[in-house]
Tab-separated table of C-alpha atoms and ligand atoms in Angstrom:
chain	number	residue	atom	x	y	z
A	1	MET	CA	10.317	-20.005	7.261
A	2	LYS	CA	14.078	-18.799	8.391
A	3	ILE	CA	16.491	-15.818	8.071
A	4	THR	CA	19.252	-16.662	5.837
A	5	GLU	CA	21.274	-13.394	5.165
A	6	VAL	CA	20.987	-10.217	6.545
A	7	LYS	CA	23.090	-7.370	4.219
A	8	ILE	CA	23.666	-3.834	5.685
A	9	ILE	CA	23.780	-1.375	2.790
A	10	VAL	CA	25.296	1.951	2.924
A	11	CYS	CA	24.949	4.304	-0.086
A	12	SER	CA	25.063	7.900	-0.685
A	13	PRO	CA	22.820	9.216	-3.812
A	14	GLY	CA	23.024	12.589	-3.018
A	15	ARG	CA	22.878	11.967	0.813
A	16	ASN	CA	23.978	9.090	2.982
A	17	PHE	CA	21.261	5.940	3.716
A	18	VAL	CA	21.599	2.814	5.871
A	19	THR	CA	19.388	-0.120	4.396
A	20	VAL	CA	18.811	-3.384	5.672
A	21	LYS	CA	17.968	-5.980	3.398
A	22	ILE	CA	16.703	-9.681	4.991
A	23	PHE	CA	16.502	-13.105	3.143
A	24	THR	CA	14.866	-15.973	3.707
A	25	ASP	CA	14.617	-19.760	2.885
A	26	GLU	CA	11.525	-18.831	1.185
A	27	GLY	CA	13.127	-16.488	-1.329
A	28	LEU	CA	10.986	-13.353	0.233
A	29	THR	CA	13.328	-10.595	1.231
A	30	GLY	CA	12.313	-7.374	2.874
A	31	VAL	CA	14.070	-4.111	3.468
A	32	GLY	CA	13.973	-1.400	6.111
A	33	ASP	CA	15.780	2.067	6.992
A	34	ALA	CA	18.249	2.520	9.374
A	35	THR	CA	19.535	6.066	8.364
A	36	LEU	CA	20.621	8.122	11.289
A	37	ASN	CA	21.835	11.525	9.597
A	38	GLY	CA	25.430	12.592	10.513
A	39	ARG	CA	26.192	9.182	12.323
A	40	GLU	CA	25.072	6.622	9.584
A	41	LEU	CA	28.257	4.212	10.165
A	42	ALA	CA	27.484	3.939	13.915
A	43	VAL	CA	24.309	2.319	12.853
A	44	ALA	CA	25.517	0.313	10.437
A	45	SER	CA	28.083	-1.151	12.625
A	46	TYR	CA	25.543	-2.114	15.448
A	47	LEU	CA	23.768	-3.838	12.625
A	48	GLN	CA	26.457	-5.588	11.182
A	49	ASP	CA	28.789	-6.539	14.001
A	50	HIS	CA	25.970	-7.040	16.870
A	51	LEU	CA	22.646	-7.679	15.504
A	52	ALA	CA	22.942	-9.302	12.076
A	53	PRO	CA	24.542	-12.233	13.193
A	54	LEU	CA	21.863	-13.072	15.611
A	55	LEU	CA	19.592	-12.940	13.176
A	56	ILE	CA	20.546	-15.936	11.032
A	57	GLY	CA	18.138	-18.908	11.197
A	58	ARG	CA	15.599	-17.243	13.279
A	59	ASP	CA	11.880	-17.317	12.031
A	60	PRO	CA	11.001	-14.025	10.354
A	61	ARG	CA	7.441	-14.147	11.255
A	62	ARG	CA	7.970	-13.426	14.881
A	63	ILE	CA	8.591	-10.052	14.727
A	64	GLU	CA	7.600	-9.001	18.358
A	65	ASP	CA	9.845	-11.520	19.958
A	66	ILE	CA	12.684	-10.168	17.783
A	67	TRP	CA	11.914	-6.389	18.375
A	68	GLN	CA	11.837	-7.452	22.548
A	69	TYR	CA	14.925	-9.421	22.170
A	70	PHE	CA	16.965	-6.634	20.405
A	71	TYR	CA	15.442	-4.203	23.199
A	72	LYS	CA	14.959	-5.446	26.230
A	73	GLY	CA	17.858	-8.126	25.182
A	74	ALA	CA	20.570	-5.565	25.045
A	75	TYR	CA	20.210	-4.300	28.538
A	76	TRP	CA	21.974	-0.841	27.004
A	77	ARG	CA	18.258	0.237	25.521
A	78	ARG	CA	16.888	3.457	24.105
A	79	GLY	CA	19.129	5.904	22.214
A	80	PRO	CA	18.979	6.980	18.471
A	81	VAL	CA	21.712	4.205	17.191
A	82	THR	CA	20.038	1.542	19.187
A	83	MET	CA	16.751	2.387	18.088
A	84	ALA	CA	17.565	3.267	14.087
A	85	ALA	CA	19.068	-0.352	14.071
A	86	ILE	CA	16.175	-1.803	15.650
A	87	ALA	CA	13.817	-0.059	13.172
A	88	GLY	CA	15.638	-1.239	10.029
A	89	ILE	CA	15.290	-5.002	11.073
A	90	ASP	CA	11.790	-4.519	12.401
A	91	THR	CA	10.730	-2.532	9.122
A	92	ALA	CA	12.256	-5.490	6.998
A	93	LEU	CA	10.631	-8.125	8.825
A	94	TRP	CA	7.004	-6.293	8.469
A	95	ASP	CA	7.897	-5.938	4.737
A	96	ILE	CA	8.231	-9.735	4.585
A	97	LYS	CA	5.165	-10.729	6.603
A	98	ALA	CA	3.162	-8.536	4.526
A	99	LYS	CA	4.621	-10.198	1.317
A	100	ALA	CA	3.748	-13.979	2.749
A	101	ALA	CA	0.315	-13.026	3.324
A	102	ASN	CA	0.200	-11.405	-0.024
A	103	MET	CA	-0.982	-8.183	0.774
A	104	PRO	CA	-0.098	-4.593	1.309
A	105	LEU	CA	1.585	-3.838	5.078
A	106	TYR	CA	-1.541	-1.579	5.555
A	107	GLN	CA	-3.860	-4.273	5.194
A	108	LEU	CA	-2.258	-6.384	7.852
A	109	LEU	CA	-2.289	-3.329	10.294
A	110	GLY	CA	-6.161	-3.315	9.885
A	111	GLY	CA	-6.839	-1.870	6.865
A	112	ALA	CA	-7.699	1.735	5.674
A	113	SER	CA	-9.004	4.373	7.713
A	114	ARG	CA	-8.937	6.941	4.873
A	115	GLU	CA	-8.578	7.281	1.041
A	116	LYS	CA	-5.239	9.558	0.967
A	117	VAL	CA	-2.533	10.670	3.227
A	118	LEU	CA	-2.469	14.445	3.764
A	119	CYS	CA	0.842	15.465	3.448
A	120	TYR	CA	2.904	18.806	3.768
A	121	THR	CA	5.844	20.106	2.095
A	122	HIS	CA	8.644	22.593	2.655
A	123	ALA	CA	8.485	26.371	1.359
A	124	GLN	CA	11.773	28.739	2.058
A	125	GLY	CA	13.470	32.161	1.057
A	126	ARG	CA	16.217	33.987	2.350
A	127	ASP	CA	14.122	36.631	2.790
A	128	ILE	CA	10.238	37.314	3.239
A	129	ALA	CA	9.644	38.010	-0.439
A	130	GLU	CA	11.418	34.607	-1.572
A	131	ALA	CA	9.288	32.831	1.005
A	132	VAL	CA	6.016	34.312	0.142
A	133	GLU	CA	6.834	33.193	-3.727
A	134	ALA	CA	8.085	29.609	-2.659
A	135	VAL	CA	4.636	29.042	-0.898
A	136	GLY	CA	2.646	30.169	-3.958
A	137	LYS	CA	4.779	27.628	-5.999
A	138	ARG	CA	3.995	25.050	-3.376
A	139	LYS	CA	0.068	25.964	-3.605
A	140	GLU	CA	0.635	25.684	-7.460
A	141	GLN	CA	1.879	21.971	-6.938
A	142	GLY	CA	-1.376	21.452	-5.239
A	143	TYR	CA	0.064	21.179	-1.790
A	144	LYS	CA	-2.896	21.889	1.007
A	145	ALA	CA	-0.017	22.594	3.969
A	146	ILE	CA	3.416	24.033	3.809
A	147	ARG	CA	6.129	24.675	6.220
A	148	VAL	CA	7.542	28.242	5.653
A	149	GLN	CA	11.004	29.182	7.152
A	150	VAL	CA	12.735	32.095	6.627
A	151	GLY	CA	16.319	33.691	6.536
A	152	ILE	CA	16.818	36.185	9.453
A	153	PRO	CA	18.243	39.687	8.621
A	154	GLY	CA	21.317	39.978	10.166
A	155	LEU	CA	22.129	36.225	10.190
A	156	PRO	CA	24.592	34.481	7.621
A	157	ASP	CA	22.395	31.626	7.059
A	158	VAL	CA	19.225	30.027	9.220
A	159	TYR	CA	17.800	26.581	9.606
A	160	GLY	CA	15.776	25.528	6.388
A	161	THR	CA	16.893	28.252	4.258
A	162	GLY	CA	20.231	27.475	2.791
A	163	ALA	CA	21.112	24.998	-0.253
A	164	LYS	CA	22.029	22.644	2.375
A	165	SER	CA	18.492	22.674	3.533
A	166	VAL	CA	17.858	20.290	0.572
A	167	THR	CA	19.621	17.499	1.965
A	168	ASN	CA	20.388	18.563	5.543
A	169	ASN	CA	23.934	18.310	5.191
A	170	ALA	CA	26.304	18.895	2.407
A	171	LEU	CA	28.226	15.795	0.917
A	172	ASP	CA	31.244	18.162	0.748
A	173	ASP	CA	31.252	18.938	4.535
A	174	ALA	CA	34.371	17.339	5.742
A	175	VAL	CA	33.396	19.123	9.345
A	176	PRO	CA	29.944	20.348	10.455
A	177	HIS	CA	29.015	23.562	8.900
A	178	GLU	CA	28.871	26.151	11.459
A	179	GLU	CA	25.579	28.578	11.572
A	180	THR	CA	25.114	31.816	13.793
A	181	TRP	CA	21.666	32.273	15.837
A	182	SER	CA	20.050	35.102	17.301
A	183	THR	CA	16.551	34.603	19.114
A	184	SER	CA	15.930	38.064	19.883
A	185	LYS	CA	16.178	38.684	15.767
A	186	TYR	CA	14.326	35.778	15.220
A	187	LEU	CA	11.337	36.414	17.291
A	188	ARG	CA	10.871	39.915	15.940
A	189	TYR	CA	11.033	38.971	12.256
A	190	VAL	CA	8.975	35.590	12.404
A	191	PRO	CA	5.510	37.048	12.788
A	192	GLU	CA	6.148	39.688	9.859
A	193	LEU	CA	6.858	36.730	7.862
A	194	PHE	CA	3.237	35.282	8.580
A	195	LYS	CA	1.727	38.210	7.995
A	196	ALA	CA	2.990	38.725	4.565
A	197	VAL	CA	1.952	34.942	3.816
A	198	ARG	CA	-1.464	35.090	4.977
A	199	GLU	CA	-1.597	38.740	3.135
A	200	ALA	CA	-0.484	37.400	-0.007
A	201	HIS	CA	-1.964	33.632	0.385
A	202	GLY	CA	-5.018	33.878	2.086
A	203	TRP	CA	-6.480	31.518	4.676
A	204	ASP	CA	-7.197	28.228	2.334
A	205	ILE	CA	-3.826	26.879	3.138
A	206	GLU	CA	-2.503	25.228	6.249
A	207	LEU	CA	0.582	26.952	7.265
A	208	LEU	CA	3.614	25.446	9.494
A	209	HIS	CA	6.571	26.429	11.087
A	210	ASP	CA	9.924	24.487	12.666
A	211	THR	CA	11.353	26.292	15.455
A	212	HIS	CA	14.306	23.520	15.238
A	213	HIS	CA	14.895	23.467	19.318
A	214	ARG	CA	16.233	26.963	19.424
A	215	LEU	CA	13.781	28.589	22.187
A	216	THR	CA	13.356	28.558	25.869
A	217	PRO	CA	9.803	28.056	27.146
A	218	ILE	CA	8.859	31.488	27.717
A	219	GLU	CA	10.243	32.374	24.433
A	220	ALA	CA	8.340	29.495	22.612
A	221	ALA	CA	5.486	31.030	24.608
A	222	ARG	CA	5.908	34.596	23.277
A	223	LEU	CA	6.176	33.291	19.596
A	224	GLY	CA	3.101	31.222	19.935
A	225	LYS	CA	1.078	33.964	21.103
A	226	ASP	CA	2.473	36.700	18.403
A	227	LEU	CA	1.681	33.746	16.036
A	228	GLU	CA	-2.039	33.156	17.030
A	229	PHE	CA	-3.152	35.725	14.482
A	230	ALA	CA	-1.672	33.441	11.607
A	231	ARG	CA	-3.903	30.279	12.770
A	232	LEU	CA	-0.792	27.820	12.349
A	233	PHE	CA	-1.621	24.206	11.749
A	234	TRP	CA	1.457	23.910	14.200
A	235	LEU	CA	4.773	25.323	16.012
A	236	GLU	CA	7.186	22.434	15.702
A	237	ASP	CA	10.214	21.672	18.171
A	238	ALA	CA	9.386	24.963	20.257
A	239	VAL	CA	11.758	24.100	23.010
A	240	ALA	CA	14.470	21.267	23.295
A	241	ALA	CA	12.416	17.883	23.049
A	242	GLU	CA	14.145	16.763	26.161
A	243	HIS	CA	12.252	19.706	28.524
A	244	GLN	CA	9.071	18.014	28.258
A	245	GLU	CA	8.081	20.217	31.552
A	246	GLY	CA	8.596	23.363	29.653
A	247	PHE	CA	5.784	22.510	27.286
A	248	ARG	CA	3.664	23.032	30.472
A	249	LEU	CA	4.333	26.879	30.148
A	250	ILE	CA	4.125	27.271	26.732
A	251	ARG	CA	0.792	25.740	27.017
A	252	LYS	CA	-0.443	28.105	29.398
A	253	HIS	CA	0.068	30.929	27.324
A	254	THR	CA	-0.874	29.850	23.635
A	255	THR	CA	-3.556	28.396	21.673
A	256	THR	CA	-0.950	27.838	18.775
A	257	PRO	CA	-0.854	24.054	18.143
A	258	LEU	CA	2.408	22.238	19.072
A	259	ALA	CA	4.592	19.285	17.617
A	260	VAL	CA	7.399	17.609	18.662
A	261	GLY	CA	8.952	14.622	18.602
A	262	GLU	CA	11.197	13.471	15.496
A	263	VAL	CA	14.503	13.219	17.705
A	264	PHE	CA	12.514	10.899	20.042
A	265	ASN	CA	13.380	7.149	19.806
A	266	THR	CA	11.072	5.623	22.686
A	267	ILE	CA	7.323	6.012	23.630
A	268	TRP	CA	8.718	7.063	27.176
A	269	ASP	CA	10.133	10.305	25.370
A	270	ALA	CA	7.055	11.356	24.544
A	271	ARG	CA	4.882	9.982	27.508
A	272	LEU	CA	4.651	13.032	29.745
A	273	LEU	CA	3.827	15.461	26.800
A	274	MET	CA	1.065	12.992	25.274
A	275	GLU	CA	-0.486	11.946	29.042
A	276	GLU	CA	-0.659	15.792	29.763
A	277	GLN	CA	-1.817	16.851	26.527
A	278	LEU	CA	1.336	19.067	26.040
A	279	ILE	CA	1.324	18.723	22.209
A	280	ASP	CA	-1.151	18.167	19.753
A	281	TYR	CA	1.202	16.254	17.229
A	282	ILE	CA	3.632	13.480	17.660
A	283	ARG	CA	6.288	13.887	15.111
A	284	MET	CA	7.975	10.394	16.112
A	285	THR	CA	8.554	7.905	12.332
A	286	THR	CA	9.337	4.779	11.565
A	287	VAL	CA	13.311	4.742	11.296
A	288	HIS	CA	13.946	6.836	14.474
A	289	ALA	CA	11.346	5.330	16.646
A	290	GLY	CA	12.224	1.570	16.292
A	291	GLY	CA	10.294	0.487	13.292
A	292	VAL	CA	6.559	-0.508	12.624
A	293	THR	CA	6.314	-2.158	16.016
A	294	ALA	CA	6.789	0.613	18.047
A	295	LEU	CA	5.898	3.249	16.004
A	296	ARG	CA	2.195	1.446	16.207
A	297	ARG	CA	2.233	1.109	20.036
A	298	ILE	CA	3.035	5.012	20.200
A	299	MET	CA	0.526	5.815	17.900
A	300	ASP	CA	-2.038	3.996	19.855
A	301	PHE	CA	-0.907	5.602	23.296
A	302	ALA	CA	-1.326	9.006	21.442
A	303	SER	CA	-5.081	8.307	20.398
A	304	VAL	CA	-5.954	7.950	24.047
A	305	TYR	CA	-4.930	11.742	24.812
A	306	ASN	CA	-6.295	13.237	21.599
A	307	VAL	CA	-2.634	13.016	19.901
A	308	ARG	CA	-2.384	13.216	16.241
A	309	THR	CA	0.175	11.555	14.296
A	310	ALA	CA	2.670	13.581	12.208
A	311	CYS	CA	5.478	11.292	10.865
A	312	HIS	CA	8.656	13.312	10.372
A	313	GLY	CA	9.418	12.802	6.504
A	314	ALA	CA	12.435	15.354	5.825
A	315	MET	CA	14.799	14.012	2.850
A	316	ASP	CA	17.315	11.757	5.406
A	317	MET	CA	14.313	9.529	6.065
A	318	SER	CA	14.651	7.287	3.150
A	319	PRO	CA	12.180	6.303	0.834
A	320	ILE	CA	11.471	3.005	2.913
A	321	CYS	CA	11.245	5.005	5.988
A	322	LEU	CA	8.208	7.120	3.901
A	323	GLY	CA	6.858	4.039	2.386
A	324	ALA	CA	6.373	2.281	5.800
A	325	ASN	CA	5.304	5.452	7.533
A	326	LEU	CA	2.367	5.620	4.854
A	327	HIS	CA	1.179	2.184	5.735
A	328	LEU	CA	0.723	3.427	9.216
A	329	ASP	CA	-0.899	6.923	7.867
A	330	LEU	CA	-3.684	5.208	6.143
A	331	TRP	CA	-4.113	3.040	8.831
A	332	VAL	CA	-3.998	4.898	11.938
A	333	PRO	CA	-7.347	6.293	13.310
A	334	ASN	CA	-5.457	9.300	15.023
A	335	PHE	CA	-3.579	10.554	11.892
A	336	GLY	CA	-2.854	14.215	11.527
A	337	ILE	CA	-0.538	14.547	8.371
A	338	GLN	CA	2.751	13.425	6.876
A	339	GLU	CA	5.996	15.579	5.963
A	340	TYR	CA	7.046	15.193	2.527
A	341	SER	CA	10.058	16.886	1.836
A	342	GLY	CA	10.600	15.355	-1.666
A	343	TYR	CA	13.409	13.402	-2.872
A	344	LEU	CA	16.536	13.953	-5.308
A	345	PRO	CA	15.880	11.720	-8.606
A	346	GLN	CA	18.888	9.802	-7.858
A	347	ILE	CA	17.291	8.580	-4.489
A	348	LEU	CA	14.359	7.500	-6.139
A	349	GLU	CA	16.202	5.797	-8.740
A	350	VAL	CA	17.993	3.569	-5.591
A	351	PHE	CA	14.902	3.039	-4.003
A	352	PRO	CA	11.918	2.512	-6.724
A	353	SER	CA	8.829	3.093	-4.531
A	354	ALA	CA	5.198	2.199	-5.264
A	355	TRP	CA	3.819	5.237	-2.885
A	356	SER	CA	2.563	8.155	-4.763
A	357	LEU	CA	2.031	11.925	-4.662
A	358	SER	CA	-0.958	13.786	-6.212
A	359	ASP	CA	-2.520	17.016	-5.398
A	360	GLY	CA	-1.215	17.116	-1.858
A	361	TYR	CA	-1.960	13.682	-0.858
A	362	LEU	CA	0.158	10.745	-0.413
A	363	HIS	CA	-0.729	6.924	-1.052
A	364	PRO	CA	1.724	3.840	-0.247
A	365	GLY	CA	-0.050	1.789	-3.043
A	366	GLU	CA	-1.422	-1.558	-3.524
A	367	ALA	CA	2.018	-3.422	-3.637
A	368	VAL	CA	2.634	-6.170	-1.314
A	369	GLY	CA	4.630	-5.350	1.623
A	370	HIS	CA	5.488	-1.841	2.428
A	371	GLY	CA	6.309	-1.110	-1.533
A	372	VAL	CA	9.702	-0.016	-1.177
A	373	ASP	CA	12.689	-1.811	-2.454
A	374	ILE	CA	16.463	-0.945	-2.963
A	375	ASP	CA	18.641	-1.302	-6.365
A	376	GLU	CA	21.710	-2.805	-4.724
A	377	ARG	CA	23.714	-2.651	-8.333
A	378	LEU	CA	22.671	1.328	-8.479
A	379	ALA	CA	23.140	1.777	-4.713
A	380	GLU	CA	27.293	1.019	-5.503
A	381	LYS	CA	27.555	3.566	-7.500
A	382	TYR	CA	27.018	6.064	-4.470
A	383	PRO	CA	29.372	5.036	-2.053
A	384	TYR	CA	29.316	6.446	1.621
A	385	GLN	CA	30.847	10.223	2.302
A	386	ARG	CA	31.181	11.280	5.845
A	387	ALA	CA	28.771	14.075	6.032
A	388	TYR	CA	27.494	15.975	9.209
A	389	LEU	CA	24.740	17.924	10.031
A	390	PRO	CA	25.508	21.830	10.643
A	391	VAL	CA	25.993	23.213	14.597
A	392	ASN	CA	24.594	26.468	15.579
A	393	ARG	CA	26.459	29.209	17.792
A	394	LEU	CA	24.978	32.403	19.305
A	395	GLU	CA	26.427	35.663	18.018
A	396	ASP	CA	28.757	35.281	20.801
A	397	GLY	CA	30.116	31.853	19.826
A	398	THR	CA	28.074	29.912	22.668
A	399	LEU	CA	27.202	26.268	21.156
A	400	TRP	CA	23.306	26.275	20.789
A	401	HIS	CA	20.885	24.035	19.557
A	402	TRP	CA	20.937	23.650	15.400
B	501	LIG	C1	13.640	19.097	10.268
B	501	LIG	C2	14.286	17.987	9.843
B	501	LIG	O1	11.995	18.279	8.700
B	501	LIG	C3	11.936	18.627	9.958
B	501	LIG	O2	11.067	18.850	10.604
B	501	LIG	O3	13.545	18.909	11.620
B	501	LIG	O4	14.666	18.419	8.380
B	501	LIG	C4	15.629	17.739	10.194
B	501	LIG	O5	16.373	18.990	10.382
B	501	LIG	C5	16.354	16.580	10.027
B	501	LIG	O6	15.796	15.795	9.757
B	501	LIG	C6	17.618	16.468	10.767
B	501	LIG	O7	18.269	15.329	10.001
B	502	LIG	MG1	11.609	19.318	12.441
């Protein structure tokens, strides 16, 4: 079998996506997600100008060799752009291989380890009352696990609580939207949020919270301790993920479970955290970790240290990434949970998917391959529009983590 054509499709059905589509001489095609929120065209060019020409004529079944060729063979390795580009190709190749084997991808990985995939979704509010109500709505929809975020009094808008939180960036933003942050206001308020949520909704629901990289280790330790009463499923991105040693300090002070990794793009980014069991969940996902080949390796490494998987699944991960994640989620023995923030209707029209959601659980479906495709004609109706993730500043103007 030979690769005959590689298409890089950039479209924007409500937010920007980068998709790799690989064609073969036996008529099989495969698709992969290569979306990097806010820097999409960098990945598209890396693919179009550097990797796609090297794929023509190669055997698409040699997935591992192609992965190594584009990783080690690049000399300049790692990083979000490189690994998203490799991910798009790798995911498309696994799609082709599973189609050639006439089976769903999870069967090729080793078969199902569970009947269904537990997921968590998002609930947020501009204030505590709104957030409590949003959790109730998600419970009614059948979710068993809910991430809760809230606006902080005195701050104009906070991560995960504004209209932009739906797509993580607004297509009408010609420059990054600037948010204002105060750690002290946040640290005082969040325990009140979870007191109210537990009082209103009890204990038969898993609650999660995303601090989004904004605290120092001692601040994260304090928040973890202050939230122990709420028995969170996890506290996510408590400190900037690069500061792996900082998790040692947090771990010393609190038993609140910790999750990190959505911004990581190689196993080396997470090695220390997992070896020292400084985290409980690894958030790496197919599109940012370098594809199925790489994420499977990371998941196996995590299993050695009792770290469970928790693939990132916000809306800037395309339905293709979610689909590929779900095949890994169904197979992986040390599964934790899958994020699912839902998609705008037009996104699901552009990316017809075999995966399904029912009563708080997802399933990849039994379609051959990873079960997701792209409707190229429809995608053309949504041309790329430059858009940025927000940036964050402290009240004195200091640029801070968003
Ligand atoms: C968030 C993401 O879902 C999450 O855990 O951290 O929504 C994140 O803000 C976006 O993926 C950034 O593009
Ligand atoms: Mg997050």
